[in-house]
């Protein structure tokens, strides 16, 4: 029978199902077999031949037929998992049932009344999975039978794994199989790499796609701040009920980290043959990030690293999280880190032949996976920071941030990149590693410079702040916090980076910017804190920054003499109306961009994007730690609001970057719809907050200017004298003088180093869940599993 005939027969069966008003008996095999027995349909065919409107019609008008179709399809999978699908015909039945369930499940989830269907027991269903239980008490819910069957089928010899049969007559019993011997790829905990078999890869991909669809019930529940609601599909699949949990987790992780998209290094190889492994890797990384989503240990605990330490003995109940948190061998860490770095760097690789190397598209999923590895496994985080390998993760992240800065559909990518850097910047080693010279020169549209990875980070952050789109403004706090965190360890900034930092200070300290919102002055505090750290702890190598500060000394004098009288405030706000641009972009000396780079561009019209939930403010995202003399960190207690502001700031040695401005009870990282609403309502609520003389004075007196003013007081006369005496106009002579100068004994007593470390909380957990499912939704377009279904976790918007 040709494939067109089989498609026709399949379509006829669908029409029969949608037009039958009477329930079809579950025992009517002749009718039900039309859906999976003789058809050779691809998953794309199934999506085309089973339209959404018809699934919804059956759901509303003949629900018992939809229920029977689901039940019969699951029953076929359970039978296949029992028998091991010895014949080609049985394998085809399994694949067809897998595709039909992938098509139908989203429509079950979108209807509240149907959501419990898979968790109810179907009379007589116990017989399919548990022969010893004939009474219905022993029957498993349909969801459990389905998940266990998928797990079994993922380790089915000659279907999804290589057979270990000794001779032609021996049969491998599915019950006797030790799936740990059938792990898909060498890597963590497994040494043998089985030969590639593209049929096995395709079959695994189909089953994983169904598994991902099962887990996607989360998309149909509205986002709630209460993280105690666990995803029942994930909870069951990652529990001890699943005997394949360990080998499957290992298989997924190893397949992702061992994947090399460039393969044999032949140019254009990806155009010559289809890479089935890539589809498998995409599904595998999506399954990993979704299953590692929550700590199933206890309902009310946010997934924080401390909870993992408390449970060191038993570990979290979610076995995938448990196994991830217990990886500890150096060679395993090395394999994972090198694999992720290879894949993250892949889209950056430039060759002389255009489009000659394969570029992967799943970098967002890889970043989420890297985040989860660092969050759930502190030993992995320390391993990453132990050597300069961390820079192989940093450079691609900076590339993605720079590339996505003008594209509003990629605001989620901007956030995850910045969060990873915020997490890393809380560790001293990260700041130290940034001093390594930057020589790779990935083509980015940033000014050409000679310097270190720290310079690269500062230049990219400057580019994001000055030329990114409006919606990135909530990230400014985070970007500057990262710079402050690493600043005490930066041995020598280049002139380009030093000028960029001073340009930011100049832009942020204009009166109209300072007075236009209640939080903008925090940005100035962050920058001054970074300058103070470098002057106090790394003065010797930083003559470029010192020179830049001397050249721009008027900015510091203007800050010290900031007007606070009502007339000046009004004048500044009038100026704002004339210059609506966020930041002056002219005074930044823009130089030639790197060769081979492309400018960052906005999203193409029609691009789909998923909305995100609000992000907590920087004071909720981080907690302060003070670095003591021996290099250890001591956490700084939260300020007591009953103390007067001055006392508490002095007590904690802090600047005023915290919530002194009525921000304590309000998260400030708004995105998407909320930002729009706030923008519209800000006009009306502007009357609610207005800059006042008292408000300006409340933070002006805390500006940490003493160190810089002292530096200027000592060095400016000396530099001027040299210029007059030697008639110098040459920068290099002045830099040479500054290089050999010293301020020992002249500066105020060095302040303790303050690090703001990322801390997990319910708000960030919710943000990650929404972002991750939005990525999964938008990346699965062939077939479009969830397209046009009623998802509620986020909205899909067209740019």
PDB file of N, CA and C in Angstrom, residues 122-180:
ATOM      1  N   UNK A 122      -8.665   3.823  34.608  1.00  0.00           N
ATOM      2  CA  UNK A 122      -9.650   3.350  33.637  1.00  0.00           C
ATOM      3  C   UNK A 122     -10.028   1.930  34.034  1.00  0.00           C
ATOM      4  N   UNK A 123     -11.321   1.629  34.141  1.00  0.00           N
ATOM      5  CA  UNK A 123     -11.699   0.271  34.550  1.00  0.00           C
ATOM      6  C   UNK A 123     -11.010  -0.763  33.667  1.00  0.00           C
ATOM      7  N   UNK A 124     -10.395  -1.747  34.336  1.00  0.00           N
ATOM      8  CA  UNK A 124      -9.753  -2.818  33.581  1.00  0.00           C
ATOM      9  C   UNK A 124      -8.356  -2.482  33.095  1.00  0.00           C
ATOM     10  N   UNK A 125      -7.902  -1.213  33.339  1.00  0.00           N
ATOM     11  CA  UNK A 125      -6.585  -0.837  32.813  1.00  0.00           C
ATOM     12  C   UNK A 125      -5.476  -1.549  33.551  1.00  0.00           C
ATOM     13  N   UNK A 126      -5.765  -2.014  34.749  1.00  0.00           N
ATOM     14  CA  UNK A 126      -4.734  -2.689  35.529  1.00  0.00           C
ATOM     15  C   UNK A 126      -4.192  -3.905  34.807  1.00  0.00           C
ATOM     16  N   UNK A 127      -5.031  -4.523  33.987  1.00  0.00           N
ATOM     17  CA  UNK A 127      -4.600  -5.773  33.346  1.00  0.00           C
ATOM     18  C   UNK A 127      -3.467  -5.533  32.362  1.00  0.00           C
ATOM     19  N   UNK A 128      -3.483  -4.360  31.739  1.00  0.00           N
ATOM     20  CA  UNK A 128      -2.434  -4.115  30.741  1.00  0.00           C
ATOM     21  C   UNK A 128      -1.064  -4.055  31.393  1.00  0.00           C
ATOM     22  N   UNK A 129      -0.990  -3.397  32.563  1.00  0.00           N
ATOM     23  CA  UNK A 129       0.333  -3.194  33.149  1.00  0.00           C
ATOM     24  C   UNK A 129       0.653  -4.154  34.271  1.00  0.00           C
ATOM     25  N   UNK A 130      -0.342  -4.593  35.017  1.00  0.00           N
ATOM     26  CA  UNK A 130      -0.058  -5.407  36.204  1.00  0.00           C
ATOM     27  C   UNK A 130      -0.954  -6.635  36.184  1.00  0.00           C
ATOM     28  N   UNK A 131      -0.397  -7.740  35.693  1.00  0.00           N
ATOM     29  CA  UNK A 131      -1.228  -8.948  35.535  1.00  0.00           C
ATOM     30  C   UNK A 131      -1.711  -9.500  36.862  1.00  0.00           C
ATOM     31  N   UNK A 132      -0.866  -9.291  37.885  1.00  0.00           N
ATOM     32  CA  UNK A 132      -1.231  -9.941  39.149  1.00  0.00           C
ATOM     33  C   UNK A 132      -2.414  -9.244  39.823  1.00  0.00           C
ATOM     34  N   UNK A 133      -2.715  -8.024  39.379  1.00  0.00           N
ATOM     35  CA  UNK A 133      -3.809  -7.279  40.008  1.00  0.00           C
ATOM     36  C   UNK A 133      -5.017  -7.332  39.082  1.00  0.00           C
ATOM     37  N   UNK A 134      -6.003  -8.127  39.391  1.00  0.00           N
ATOM     38  CA  UNK A 134      -7.161  -8.149  38.501  1.00  0.00           C
ATOM     39  C   UNK A 134      -8.222  -7.160  38.930  1.00  0.00           C
ATOM     40  N   UNK A 135      -8.193  -6.823  40.249  1.00  0.00           N
ATOM     41  CA  UNK A 135      -9.229  -5.884  40.697  1.00  0.00           C
ATOM     42  C   UNK A 135      -8.803  -4.465  40.338  1.00  0.00           C
ATOM     43  N   UNK A 136      -9.776  -3.583  40.219  1.00  0.00           N
ATOM     44  CA  UNK A 136      -9.478  -2.218  39.793  1.00  0.00           C
ATOM     45  C   UNK A 136      -8.669  -1.435  40.811  1.00  0.00           C
ATOM     46  N   UNK A 137      -8.623  -1.918  42.038  1.00  0.00           N
ATOM     47  CA  UNK A 137      -7.838  -1.212  43.055  1.00  0.00           C
ATOM     48  C   UNK A 137      -6.381  -1.102  42.610  1.00  0.00           C
ATOM     49  N   UNK A 138      -5.909  -2.151  41.936  1.00  0.00           N
ATOM     50  CA  UNK A 138      -4.497  -2.166  41.561  1.00  0.00           C
ATOM     51  C   UNK A 138      -4.218  -1.422  40.271  1.00  0.00           C
ATOM     52  N   UNK A 139      -5.268  -0.902  39.648  1.00  0.00           N
ATOM     53  CA  UNK A 139      -5.059  -0.247  38.361  1.00  0.00           C
ATOM     54  C   UNK A 139      -4.285   1.054  38.550  1.00  0.00           C
ATOM     55  N   UNK A 140      -3.317   1.289  37.659  1.00  0.00           N
ATOM     56  CA  UNK A 140      -2.557   2.537  37.709  1.00  0.00           C
ATOM     57  C   UNK A 140      -3.343   3.618  36.974  1.00  0.00           C
ATOM     58  N   UNK A 141      -3.181   4.878  37.385  1.00  0.00           N
ATOM     59  CA  UNK A 141      -3.718   5.946  36.535  1.00  0.00           C
ATOM     60  C   UNK A 141      -3.077   5.859  35.158  1.00  0.00           C
ATOM     61  N   UNK A 142      -3.815   6.303  34.146  1.00  0.00           N
ATOM     62  CA  UNK A 142      -3.351   6.230  32.769  1.00  0.00           C
ATOM     63  C   UNK A 142      -2.004   6.950  32.605  1.00  0.00           C
ATOM     64  N   UNK A 143      -1.850   8.090  33.290  1.00  0.00           N
ATOM     65  CA  UNK A 143      -0.604   8.864  33.174  1.00  0.00           C
ATOM     66  C   UNK A 143       0.587   8.018  33.599  1.00  0.00           C
ATOM     67  N   UNK A 144       0.455   7.299  34.712  1.00  0.00           N
ATOM     68  CA  UNK A 144       1.573   6.489  35.213  1.00  0.00           C
ATOM     69  C   UNK A 144       1.907   5.369  34.240  1.00  0.00           C
ATOM     70  N   UNK A 145       0.863   4.694  33.727  1.00  0.00           N
ATOM     71  CA  UNK A 145       1.112   3.619  32.748  1.00  0.00           C
ATOM     72  C   UNK A 145       1.840   4.174  31.528  1.00  0.00           C
ATOM     73  N   UNK A 146       1.404   5.356  31.074  1.00  0.00           N
ATOM     74  CA  UNK A 146       2.009   5.969  29.887  1.00  0.00           C
ATOM     75  C   UNK A 146       3.481   6.308  30.151  1.00  0.00           C
ATOM     76  N   UNK A 147       3.759   6.951  31.284  1.00  0.00           N
ATOM     77  CA  UNK A 147       5.139   7.368  31.577  1.00  0.00           C
ATOM     78  C   UNK A 147       6.059   6.162  31.737  1.00  0.00           C
ATOM     79  N   UNK A 148       5.585   5.113  32.411  1.00  0.00           N
ATOM     80  CA  UNK A 148       6.438   3.926  32.601  1.00  0.00           C
ATOM     81  C   UNK A 148       6.680   3.223  31.267  1.00  0.00           C
ATOM     82  N   UNK A 149       5.643   3.213  30.402  1.00  0.00           N
ATOM     83  CA  UNK A 149       5.816   2.574  29.092  1.00  0.00           C
ATOM     84  C   UNK A 149       6.854   3.346  28.262  1.00  0.00           C
ATOM     85  N   UNK A 150       6.777   4.688  28.297  1.00  0.00           N
ATOM     86  CA  UNK A 150       7.759   5.483  27.543  1.00  0.00           C
ATOM     87  C   UNK A 150       9.172   5.183  28.060  1.00  0.00           C
ATOM     88  N   UNK A 151       9.315   5.140  29.396  1.00  0.00           N
ATOM     89  CA  UNK A 151      10.645   4.873  29.979  1.00  0.00           C
ATOM     90  C   UNK A 151      11.165   3.514  29.524  1.00  0.00           C
ATOM     91  N   UNK A 152      10.294   2.483  29.562  1.00  0.00           N
ATOM     92  CA  UNK A 152      10.710   1.146  29.105  1.00  0.00           C
ATOM     93  C   UNK A 152      11.109   1.175  27.629  1.00  0.00           C
ATOM     94  N   UNK A 153      10.292   1.849  26.826  1.00  0.00           N
ATOM     95  CA  UNK A 153      10.537   1.849  25.382  1.00  0.00           C
ATOM     96  C   UNK A 153      11.821   2.590  25.018  1.00  0.00           C
ATOM     97  N   UNK A 154      12.266   3.524  25.875  1.00  0.00           N
ATOM     98  CA  UNK A 154      13.511   4.246  25.604  1.00  0.00           C
ATOM     99  C   UNK A 154      14.734   3.344  25.777  1.00  0.00           C
ATOM    100  N   UNK A 155      14.547   2.164  26.369  1.00  0.00           N
ATOM    101  CA  UNK A 155      15.636   1.172  26.487  1.00  0.00           C
ATOM    102  C   UNK A 155      15.171  -0.158  25.913  1.00  0.00           C
ATOM    103  N   UNK A 156      14.639  -0.097  24.703  1.00  0.00           N
ATOM    104  CA  UNK A 156      14.091  -1.295  24.061  1.00  0.00           C
ATOM    105  C   UNK A 156      15.064  -1.750  22.975  1.00  0.00           C
ATOM    106  N   UNK A 157      15.699  -2.935  23.145  1.00  0.00           N
ATOM    107  CA  UNK A 157      16.714  -3.392  22.183  1.00  0.00           C
ATOM    108  C   UNK A 157      16.163  -3.442  20.755  1.00  0.00           C
ATOM    109  N   UNK A 158      17.001  -3.007  19.822  1.00  0.00           N
ATOM    110  CA  UNK A 158      16.675  -2.978  18.397  1.00  0.00           C
ATOM    111  C   UNK A 158      15.604  -1.958  18.033  1.00  0.00           C
ATOM    112  N   UNK A 159      15.152  -1.192  19.032  1.00  0.00           N
ATOM    113  CA  UNK A 159      14.180  -0.133  18.743  1.00  0.00           C
ATOM    114  C   UNK A 159      14.788   1.228  19.111  1.00  0.00           C
ATOM    115  N   UNK A 160      15.283   1.313  20.339  1.00  0.00           N
ATOM    116  CA  UNK A 160      15.917   2.572  20.757  1.00  0.00           C
ATOM    117  C   UNK A 160      17.341   2.366  21.268  1.00  0.00           C
ATOM    118  N   UNK A 161      17.757   1.112  21.498  1.00  0.00           N
ATOM    119  CA  UNK A 161      19.147   0.847  21.908  1.00  0.00           C
ATOM    120  C   UNK A 161      19.664  -0.368  21.146  1.00  0.00           C
ATOM    121  N   UNK A 162      20.993  -0.509  21.126  1.00  0.00           N
ATOM    122  CA  UNK A 162      21.591  -1.668  20.458  1.00  0.00           C
ATOM    123  C   UNK A 162      21.307  -2.924  21.251  1.00  0.00           C
ATOM    124  N   UNK A 163      21.015  -3.995  20.524  1.00  0.00           N
ATOM    125  CA  UNK A 163      20.735  -5.266  21.178  1.00  0.00           C
ATOM    126  C   UNK A 163      22.051  -5.897  21.647  1.00  0.00           C
ATOM    127  N   UNK A 164      22.004  -6.510  22.827  1.00  0.00           N
ATOM    128  CA  UNK A 164      23.184  -7.234  23.324  1.00  0.00           C
ATOM    129  C   UNK A 164      22.992  -8.741  23.158  1.00  0.00           C
ATOM    130  N   UNK A 165      22.130  -9.138  22.234  1.00  0.00           N
ATOM    131  CA  UNK A 165      21.820 -10.565  22.076  1.00  0.00           C
ATOM    132  C   UNK A 165      23.063 -11.357  21.711  1.00  0.00           C
ATOM    133  N   UNK A 166      23.185 -12.543  22.295  1.00  0.00           N
ATOM    134  CA  UNK A 166      24.331 -13.410  21.990  1.00  0.00           C
ATOM    135  C   UNK A 166      24.139 -14.100  20.638  1.00  0.00           C
ATOM    136  N   UNK A 167      22.938 -14.663  20.413  1.00  0.00           N
ATOM    137  CA  UNK A 167      22.726 -15.406  19.161  1.00  0.00           C
ATOM    138  C   UNK A 167      21.391 -15.028  18.559  1.00  0.00           C
ATOM    139  N   UNK A 168      21.108 -15.537  17.353  1.00  0.00           N
ATOM    140  CA  UNK A 168      19.867 -15.141  16.667  1.00  0.00           C
ATOM    141  C   UNK A 168      18.612 -15.609  17.398  1.00  0.00           C
ATOM    142  N   UNK A 169      18.722 -16.669  18.199  1.00  0.00           N
ATOM    143  CA  UNK A 169      17.499 -17.232  18.808  1.00  0.00           C
ATOM    144  C   UNK A 169      17.216 -16.671  20.194  1.00  0.00           C
ATOM    145  N   UNK A 170      18.255 -16.091  20.850  1.00  0.00           N
ATOM    146  CA  UNK A 170      18.017 -15.630  22.219  1.00  0.00           C
ATOM    147  C   UNK A 170      17.180 -14.348  22.175  1.00  0.00           C
ATOM    148  N   UNK A 171      16.250 -14.231  23.113  1.00  0.00           N
ATOM    149  CA  UNK A 171      15.384 -13.052  23.167  1.00  0.00           C
ATOM    150  C   UNK A 171      15.700 -12.290  24.448  1.00  0.00           C
ATOM    151  N   UNK A 172      15.792 -10.962  24.357  1.00  0.00           N
ATOM    152  CA  UNK A 172      16.042 -10.173  25.570  1.00  0.00           C
ATOM    153  C   UNK A 172      14.702  -9.829  26.209  1.00  0.00           C
ATOM    154  N   UNK A 173      14.511 -10.304  27.407  1.00  0.00           N
ATOM    155  CA  UNK A 173      13.240 -10.017  28.080  1.00  0.00           C
ATOM    156  C   UNK A 173      13.269  -8.584  28.592  1.00  0.00           C
ATOM    157  N   UNK A 174      12.200  -7.832  28.313  1.00  0.00           N
ATOM    158  CA  UNK A 174      12.146  -6.428  28.732  1.00  0.00           C
ATOM    159  C   UNK A 174      12.224  -6.297  30.251  1.00  0.00           C
ATOM    160  N   UNK A 175      11.727  -7.300  30.976  1.00  0.00           N
ATOM    161  CA  UNK A 175      11.745  -7.204  32.439  1.00  0.00           C
ATOM    162  C   UNK A 175      13.137  -7.444  33.011  1.00  0.00           C
ATOM    163  N   UNK A 176      13.915  -8.257  32.288  1.00  0.00           N
ATOM    164  CA  UNK A 176      15.223  -8.643  32.824  1.00  0.00           C
ATOM    165  C   UNK A 176      16.321  -7.645  32.449  1.00  0.00           C
ATOM    166  N   UNK A 177      15.982  -6.703  31.566  1.00  0.00           N
ATOM    167  CA  UNK A 177      17.020  -5.784  31.071  1.00  0.00           C
ATOM    168  C   UNK A 177      17.529  -4.873  32.184  1.00  0.00           C
ATOM    169  N   UNK A 178      18.868  -4.773  32.273  1.00  0.00           N
ATOM    170  CA  UNK A 178      19.439  -3.771  33.179  1.00  0.00           C
ATOM    171  C   UNK A 178      19.794  -2.571  32.301  1.00  0.00           C
ATOM    172  N   UNK A 179      18.935  -1.562  32.343  1.00  0.00           N
ATOM    173  CA  UNK A 179      19.093  -0.461  31.387  1.00  0.00           C
ATOM    174  C   UNK A 179      20.392   0.311  31.600  1.00  0.00           C
ATOM    175  N   UNK A 180      21.040   0.158  32.767  1.00  0.00           N
ATOM    176  CA  UNK A 180      22.323   0.852  32.983  1.00  0.00           C
ATOM    177  C   UNK A 180      23.392   0.356  32.006  1.00  0.00           C
TER     178      UNK A 180
END
